[in-house]
mmCIF file of C-alpha atoms in Angstrom:
data_model
loop_
_atom_site.group_PDB
_atom_site.id
_atom_site.type_symbol
_atom_site.label_atom_id
_atom_site.label_comp_id
_atom_site.label_asym_id
_atom_site.label_seq_id
_atom_site.Cartn_x
_atom_site.Cartn_y
_atom_site.Cartn_z
ATOM 1 C CA MET A 1 91.597 258.383 148.784
ATOM 2 C CA THR A 2 89.849 258.013 145.414
ATOM 3 C CA ARG A 3 86.296 258.735 146.549
ATOM 4 C CA PRO A 4 85.967 261.932 148.654
ATOM 5 C CA ASN A 5 82.545 262.910 149.837
ATOM 6 C CA PHE A 6 81.852 265.291 146.944
ATOM 7 C CA VAL A 7 82.422 262.528 144.422
ATOM 8 C CA GLU A 8 79.765 260.289 146.014
ATOM 9 C CA ALA A 9 77.359 263.187 146.420
ATOM 10 C CA GLU A 10 77.714 264.182 142.714
ATOM 11 C CA ALA A 11 77.141 260.600 141.608
ATOM 12 C CA ILE A 12 74.021 260.198 143.803
ATOM 13 C CA GLN A 13 72.612 263.531 142.722
ATOM 14 C CA ARG A 14 73.154 262.707 139.051
ATOM 15 C CA ALA A 15 71.460 259.269 139.471
ATOM 16 C CA VAL A 16 68.577 260.865 141.380
ATOM 17 C CA GLN A 17 68.108 263.433 138.609
ATOM 18 C CA TRP A 18 67.800 260.706 135.992
ATOM 19 C CA CYS A 19 65.408 258.773 138.281
ATOM 20 C CA GLU A 20 63.282 261.829 138.739
ATOM 21 C CA ALA A 21 63.176 262.567 135.003
ATOM 22 C CA THR A 22 62.339 259.036 133.902
ATOM 23 C CA GLY A 23 60.276 257.739 136.738
ATOM 24 C CA GLY A 24 62.411 254.643 137.009
ATOM 25 C CA GLN A 25 63.306 253.165 140.381
ATOM 26 C CA LEU A 26 66.696 253.759 141.873
ATOM 27 C CA TYR A 27 68.558 251.649 144.507
ATOM 28 C CA ILE A 28 71.820 253.212 145.804
ATOM 29 C CA VAL A 29 74.307 250.645 147.205
ATOM 30 C CA HIS A 30 77.022 251.245 149.749
ATOM 31 C CA MET A 31 76.164 254.899 150.566
ATOM 32 C CA SER A 32 78.870 256.175 152.938
ATOM 33 C CA THR A 33 78.378 259.939 153.276
ATOM 34 C CA ALA A 34 76.289 262.456 155.029
ATOM 35 C CA GLU A 35 75.880 264.385 151.820
ATOM 36 C CA GLY A 36 74.431 261.279 150.093
ATOM 37 C CA SER A 37 71.991 260.836 152.924
ATOM 38 C CA ASP A 38 70.818 264.432 152.640
ATOM 39 C CA ILE A 39 70.289 264.073 148.863
ATOM 40 C CA VAL A 40 68.274 260.865 149.170
ATOM 41 C CA ARG A 41 66.134 262.331 151.970
ATOM 42 C CA ALA A 42 65.362 265.451 149.819
ATOM 43 C CA ALA A 43 64.547 263.305 146.782
ATOM 44 C CA GLN A 44 62.231 261.051 148.798
ATOM 45 C CA GLY A 45 60.454 264.099 150.087
ATOM 46 C CA ARG A 46 59.734 265.056 146.474
ATOM 47 C CA GLY A 47 58.314 261.597 145.808
ATOM 48 C CA VAL A 48 61.260 260.378 143.772
ATOM 49 C CA PRO A 49 61.332 256.510 143.817
ATOM 50 C CA VAL A 50 64.839 256.209 145.317
ATOM 51 C CA LEU A 51 66.098 253.857 148.010
ATOM 52 C CA ALA A 52 69.470 253.606 149.657
ATOM 53 C CA GLU A 53 71.490 251.104 151.613
ATOM 54 C CA THR A 54 74.592 251.505 153.652
ATOM 55 C CA CYS A 55 77.109 248.880 154.917
ATOM 56 C CA ALA A 56 78.043 247.920 158.446
ATOM 57 C CA GLN A 57 81.597 249.267 158.053
ATOM 58 C CA TYR A 58 80.260 252.771 157.387
ATOM 59 C CA LEU A 59 78.380 252.693 160.637
ATOM 60 C CA VAL A 60 81.069 251.559 162.964
ATOM 61 C CA LEU A 61 84.491 252.589 161.416
ATOM 62 C CA ASP A 62 85.964 255.936 160.398
ATOM 63 C CA ASP A 63 89.024 257.029 158.524
ATOM 64 C CA SER A 64 91.213 256.902 161.642
ATOM 65 C CA VAL A 65 91.747 253.182 160.859
ATOM 66 C CA PHE A 66 94.067 254.158 157.987
ATOM 67 C CA GLU A 67 96.594 255.714 160.444
ATOM 68 C CA GLY A 68 97.784 252.381 161.815
ATOM 69 C CA GLU A 69 100.504 250.113 160.446
ATOM 70 C CA ASP A 70 97.807 247.803 159.030
ATOM 71 C CA GLY A 71 95.763 250.678 157.571
ATOM 72 C CA HIS A 72 95.908 249.168 154.078
ATOM 73 C CA LEU A 73 93.843 246.306 155.355
ATOM 74 C CA PHE A 74 90.781 248.541 155.675
ATOM 75 C CA ALA A 75 90.752 249.660 152.057
ATOM 76 C CA CYS A 76 87.309 249.257 150.559
ATOM 77 C CA CYS A 77 85.137 250.993 147.952
ATOM 78 C CA PRO A 78 83.989 253.522 148.931
ATOM 79 C CA GLN A 79 86.361 254.013 151.766
ATOM 80 C CA VAL A 80 85.178 254.516 155.412
ATOM 81 C CA LYS A 81 84.560 258.281 156.055
ATOM 82 C CA LYS A 82 84.589 260.761 158.972
ATOM 83 C CA PRO A 83 82.762 260.345 162.303
ATOM 84 C CA LYS A 84 80.181 263.016 161.168
ATOM 85 C CA ASP A 85 79.282 260.676 158.213
ATOM 86 C CA VAL A 86 78.911 257.728 160.600
ATOM 87 C CA GLU A 87 76.458 259.688 162.799
ATOM 88 C CA ARG A 88 74.486 260.909 159.745
ATOM 89 C CA LEU A 89 74.022 257.384 158.449
ATOM 90 C CA TRP A 90 72.700 256.169 161.762
ATOM 91 C CA ARG A 91 70.233 259.010 161.764
ATOM 92 C CA GLY A 92 69.291 258.091 158.224
ATOM 93 C CA LEU A 93 68.513 254.546 159.347
ATOM 94 C CA ARG A 94 66.340 255.859 162.095
ATOM 95 C CA ASP A 95 64.574 258.522 160.060
ATOM 96 C CA GLY A 96 64.011 256.259 156.987
ATOM 97 C CA GLU A 97 66.072 257.558 154.099
ATOM 98 C CA VAL A 98 68.480 254.639 154.588
ATOM 99 C CA SER A 99 66.487 251.385 153.976
ATOM 100 C CA VAL A 100 69.009 248.626 154.343
ATOM 101 C CA VAL A 101 72.302 247.655 156.055
ATOM 102 C CA SER A 102 74.410 245.299 154.002
ATOM 103 C CA THR A 103 78.031 244.078 154.112
ATOM 104 C CA ASP A 104 79.707 244.003 150.703
ATOM 105 C CA THR A 105 81.786 241.273 152.354
ATOM 106 C CA CYS A 106 85.092 240.294 150.691
ATOM 107 C CA THR A 107 87.268 237.707 152.515
ATOM 108 C CA PHE A 108 90.642 238.818 151.418
ATOM 109 C CA THR A 109 93.458 237.484 153.490
ATOM 110 C CA ARG A 110 96.443 239.470 154.922
ATOM 111 C CA GLU A 111 98.635 237.993 152.204
ATOM 112 C CA GLN A 112 96.212 239.131 149.488
ATOM 113 C CA LYS A 113 95.941 242.630 150.922
ATOM 114 C CA ALA A 114 99.743 242.829 151.146
ATOM 115 C CA MET A 115 99.961 242.608 147.298
ATOM 116 C CA TRP A 116 99.691 246.384 147.173
ATOM 117 C CA ASN A 117 103.385 246.723 148.071
ATOM 118 C CA GLY A 118 103.016 250.407 148.627
ATOM 119 C CA ASP A 119 100.907 251.072 145.493
ATOM 120 C CA TRP A 120 97.290 251.764 146.666
ATOM 121 C CA THR A 121 95.967 251.020 143.178
ATOM 122 C CA LYS A 122 96.789 247.345 143.700
ATOM 123 C CA ILE A 123 95.075 246.846 146.991
ATOM 124 C CA PRO A 124 92.241 244.283 146.843
ATOM 125 C CA MET A 125 89.296 246.478 147.896
ATOM 126 C CA GLY A 126 86.816 245.046 150.415
ATOM 127 C CA LEU A 127 86.374 243.893 154.028
ATOM 128 C CA PRO A 128 85.248 240.580 155.539
ATOM 129 C CA GLY A 129 82.038 241.144 157.492
ATOM 130 C CA LEU A 130 79.199 238.680 156.796
ATOM 131 C CA GLU A 131 79.235 237.072 160.187
ATOM 132 C CA THR A 132 79.547 240.278 162.107
ATOM 133 C CA LEU A 133 76.714 242.164 160.347
ATOM 134 C CA LEU A 134 74.002 241.317 162.771
ATOM 135 C CA PRO A 135 76.228 241.653 165.872
ATOM 136 C CA LEU A 136 77.493 245.041 164.863
ATOM 137 C CA VAL A 137 74.086 246.544 164.088
ATOM 138 C CA TYR A 138 72.549 245.001 167.187
ATOM 139 C CA THR A 139 75.407 246.043 169.513
ATOM 140 C CA ARG A 140 76.052 249.623 168.171
ATOM 141 C CA GLY A 141 72.407 250.133 167.057
ATOM 142 C CA VAL A 142 70.031 248.501 169.409
ATOM 143 C CA LEU A 143 72.168 248.270 172.592
ATOM 144 C CA GLY A 144 73.635 251.666 171.698
ATOM 145 C CA GLY A 145 70.227 253.264 171.666
ATOM 146 C CA ARG A 146 70.232 254.209 167.921
ATOM 147 C CA LEU A 147 67.668 251.673 166.728
ATOM 148 C CA THR A 148 64.863 249.653 168.112
ATOM 149 C CA LEU A 149 64.857 245.857 167.736
ATOM 150 C CA GLU A 150 61.971 246.258 165.318
ATOM 151 C CA GLU A 151 63.927 248.748 163.151
ATOM 152 C CA LEU A 152 66.939 246.417 163.073
ATOM 153 C CA SER A 153 64.626 243.548 161.805
ATOM 154 C CA MET A 154 63.309 245.865 159.181
ATOM 155 C CA LYS A 155 66.719 247.007 157.943
ATOM 156 C CA LEU A 156 68.406 243.630 157.917
ATOM 157 C CA SER A 157 65.451 241.406 156.818
ATOM 158 C CA THR A 158 62.147 242.779 155.908
ATOM 159 C CA ASN A 159 63.285 245.693 153.676
ATOM 160 C CA PRO A 160 65.860 243.653 151.730
ATOM 161 C CA ALA A 161 63.184 240.966 151.078
ATOM 162 C CA ARG A 162 60.698 243.543 149.889
ATOM 163 C CA ILE A 163 63.136 245.464 147.763
ATOM 164 C CA MET A 164 64.425 242.292 146.068
ATOM 165 C CA GLY A 165 60.994 240.947 145.440
ATOM 166 C CA LEU A 166 61.214 237.994 147.889
ATOM 167 C CA TYR A 167 58.608 239.185 150.473
ATOM 168 C CA PRO A 168 56.601 237.704 152.138
ATOM 169 C CA ARG A 169 58.321 234.361 151.572
ATOM 170 C CA LYS A 170 61.332 235.961 153.122
ATOM 171 C CA GLY A 171 61.542 238.803 155.623
ATOM 172 C CA ALA A 172 58.420 237.899 157.551
ATOM 173 C CA ILE A 173 57.282 235.627 160.383
ATOM 174 C CA MET A 174 53.790 234.547 159.187
ATOM 175 C CA VAL A 175 51.860 231.578 157.907
ATOM 176 C CA GLY A 176 53.188 230.591 154.488
ATOM 177 C CA ALA A 177 56.606 232.188 154.849
ATOM 178 C CA ASP A 178 59.784 230.306 155.121
ATOM 179 C CA ALA A 179 60.610 229.572 158.767
ATOM 180 C CA ASP A 180 63.937 231.597 158.748
ATOM 181 C CA LEU A 181 64.748 232.662 162.248
ATOM 182 C CA ALA A 182 67.803 233.800 164.215
ATOM 183 C CA ILE A 183 67.745 233.419 168.033
ATOM 184 C CA ILE A 184 70.169 235.601 169.904
ATOM 185 C CA HIS A 185 70.886 236.296 173.533
ATOM 186 C CA PRO A 186 70.013 239.934 174.292
ATOM 187 C CA THR A 187 73.167 240.757 176.312
ATOM 188 C CA ALA A 188 75.718 237.922 176.166
ATOM 189 C CA THR A 189 78.806 238.973 174.166
ATOM 190 C CA ARG A 190 81.372 237.075 172.174
ATOM 191 C CA THR A 191 84.940 238.232 171.139
ATOM 192 C CA VAL A 192 85.348 238.638 167.418
ATOM 193 C CA SER A 193 88.124 236.315 166.253
ATOM 194 C CA PRO A 194 88.609 234.820 162.743
ATOM 195 C CA SER A 195 89.941 231.640 164.417
ATOM 196 C CA THR A 196 86.446 230.923 165.880
ATOM 197 C CA MET A 197 84.441 232.011 162.895
ATOM 198 C CA GLU A 198 83.467 230.467 159.543
ATOM 199 C CA THR A 199 85.306 233.049 157.440
ATOM 200 C CA ASN A 200 88.257 232.121 155.235
ATOM 201 C CA ALA A 201 89.901 235.434 156.070
ATOM 202 C CA ASP A 202 92.680 235.462 158.665
ATOM 203 C CA TRP A 203 91.800 238.899 160.026
ATOM 204 C CA SER A 204 88.762 240.958 160.809
ATOM 205 C CA PRO A 205 88.264 244.750 160.895
ATOM 206 C CA TYR A 206 86.591 244.077 164.244
ATOM 207 C CA ASP A 207 89.151 241.696 165.696
ATOM 208 C CA GLY A 208 88.961 241.736 169.485
ATOM 209 C CA TRP A 209 85.629 243.608 169.667
ATOM 210 C CA GLU A 210 83.124 242.394 172.211
ATOM 211 C CA LEU A 211 79.758 242.069 170.431
ATOM 212 C CA ALA A 212 76.344 240.858 171.371
ATOM 213 C CA GLY A 213 73.819 239.527 168.856
ATOM 214 C CA PHE A 214 75.639 236.495 167.423
ATOM 215 C CA ALA A 215 73.109 233.861 166.458
ATOM 216 C CA ARG A 216 72.870 231.157 169.137
ATOM 217 C CA THR A 217 70.503 229.189 166.888
ATOM 218 C CA THR A 218 69.530 229.769 163.260
ATOM 219 C CA LEU A 219 66.687 228.103 161.323
ATOM 220 C CA SER A 220 66.378 228.142 157.593
ATOM 221 C CA ARG A 221 63.093 226.902 156.208
ATOM 222 C CA GLY A 222 62.462 225.417 159.625
ATOM 223 C CA GLU A 223 65.701 223.412 159.652
ATOM 224 C CA VAL A 224 68.329 224.149 162.277
ATOM 225 C CA ILE A 225 71.542 225.243 160.518
ATOM 226 C CA VAL A 226 73.323 226.959 163.466
ATOM 227 C CA ASP A 227 73.280 225.396 166.947
ATOM 228 C CA LYS A 228 75.173 226.696 169.937
ATOM 229 C CA TYR A 229 76.904 229.196 167.736
ATOM 230 C CA ALA A 230 78.286 226.445 165.406
ATOM 231 C CA VAL A 231 77.165 225.768 161.756
ATOM 232 C CA VAL A 232 75.502 222.428 161.520
ATOM 233 C CA GLY A 233 73.660 222.933 158.149
ATOM 234 C CA ARG A 234 74.342 220.401 155.485
ATOM 235 C CA GLU A 235 75.968 221.427 152.217
ATOM 236 C CA GLY A 236 73.793 221.729 149.133
ATOM 237 C CA ARG A 237 70.605 222.598 150.964
ATOM 238 C CA GLY A 238 70.348 225.996 149.340
ATOM 239 C CA GLN A 239 67.472 226.736 146.962
ATOM 240 C CA TRP A 240 67.169 229.067 144.006
ATOM 241 C CA LEU A 241 64.503 231.749 144.729
ATOM 242 C CA PRO A 242 62.942 233.086 141.542
ATOM 243 C CA ARG A 243 61.547 236.671 141.610
ATOM 244 C CA THR A 244 58.480 238.010 139.805
ATOM 245 C CA THR A 245 58.663 241.634 140.892
ATOM 246 C CA ALA A 246 61.272 244.335 141.297
ATOM 247 C CA GLY A 247 59.879 244.702 144.835
ATOM 248 C CA LEU A 248 59.518 247.717 147.124
ATOM 249 C CA GLN A 249 58.846 251.142 145.619
ATOM 250 C CA ALA A 250 59.875 254.321 147.414
ATOM 251 C CA ARG A 251 57.307 256.751 148.653
ATOM 252 C CA ARG A 252 55.784 258.630 145.777
ATOM 253 C CA THR A 253 53.853 261.846 145.967
ATOM 254 C CA PRO A 254 50.319 260.950 144.596
ATOM 255 C CA PRO A 255 49.357 262.784 141.417
ATOM 256 C CA PRO A 256 46.805 265.623 141.762
ATOM 257 C CA THR A 257 43.194 264.532 141.302
ATOM 258 C CA PRO A 258 42.023 265.821 137.928
ATOM 259 C CA ALA A 259 39.090 268.178 137.834
ATOM 260 C CA PRO A 260 35.810 266.683 136.600
ATOM 261 C CA PRO A 261 35.294 267.218 132.874
ATOM 262 C CA GLY A 262 32.980 270.118 131.895
ATOM 263 C CA PRO A 263 30.301 269.955 129.220
ATOM 264 C CA PRO A 264 31.614 269.517 125.653
ATOM 265 C CA ALA A 265 32.242 272.803 123.786
ATOM 266 C CA THR A 266 29.893 273.723 120.949
ATOM 267 C CA PRO A 267 30.217 276.520 118.402
ATOM 268 C CA ARG A 268 27.909 278.650 120.586
ATOM 269 C CA GLN A 269 29.666 277.701 123.886
ATOM 270 C CA ARG A 270 33.276 278.430 123.173
ATOM 271 C CA ALA A 271 35.310 279.658 126.142
ATOM 272 C CA PRO A 272 35.896 283.428 126.005
ATOM 273 C CA ARG A 273 39.240 284.442 124.504
ATOM 274 C CA PRO A 274 41.617 286.109 127.098
ATOM 275 C CA ALA A 275 42.136 289.843 126.572
ATOM 276 C CA GLY A 276 45.048 290.453 124.258
ATOM 277 C CA ALA A 277 45.095 286.889 122.841
ATOM 278 C CA ARG A 278 45.466 286.437 119.147
#
C-alpha cells in the first residue's frame, strides 16, 4: 500500500537522529514494523530519549486480511504488516523497546468504508477497536504466553499515565490515586459482536473472535461505570485532567563523571607543550 516497511523505518530513523542531535524527547506512535522496533531498541541502547507505542491491530492482524472481499474495511494508517512484524512487536513489548499498546480507534461504518468505490485514496483510514483493546492484549498476550499480567498492566495503564504526565493520579493503585479499576474473569470468554458492544460501528475487525479479558466491572474514581459487562456510568461525569509535566523520559546513558580540577596554572606551572606543537 502507501507505507511499506522501509518508509516507516526511514521516518523513524530520521526522527531518532533529530532526537539524538537535539536531546529532545521523542514519542513514536502507531509503530507497525520489525525494522522500526530494531531502530528504537538501538537508539535506546545509546541513551537516546525515544519511546514507542504500537496498536492492538498490529499485534493480532497481518496483511492477509486484504485478500478477502471485505479487505478494504481493514485499511488503516499505517496498514497492518507481515506475520514477522507481528512477532517482532510482541518481542518489543516483552523486551521493553515498545512502551505502550494503544488503539487509534476510528468507528467508521461499512457504508463509510464503501465510499472508496474502488479508489483506495478515498477509503476512510482506521479501525474500530477501543472496547477490544484489553481483551485482545490479554487473550493474545497474557493467555498466549507473550506477556505477564504485570506487563499488560504496565503497557496499557502505568506507562501511558507516566508518559502523558498523569502518574500517579492515573496508572497506579495506591493511596491518593484515582480508584480506576477494571475487574476481569481470567478465563471466561465473550464473542466479539458490534451488536452487543457500545461502538457505533456496524462491524469489527475481530467479529466472531472469542476473547477473554472484557471488563466485568469497571470503576472510575471509585464509581462503578460498568457492571455485569454493561455501561452504567452517567453522562457528563468526565473530568479534565491538567498536566504539569511531559512525563516519562527514556533511559539515558549518564554523562561521564568529570575529572577533579587540578591546581590553577601559573606562568611557572604551564603544561609542557607536546612535541611538534606550534
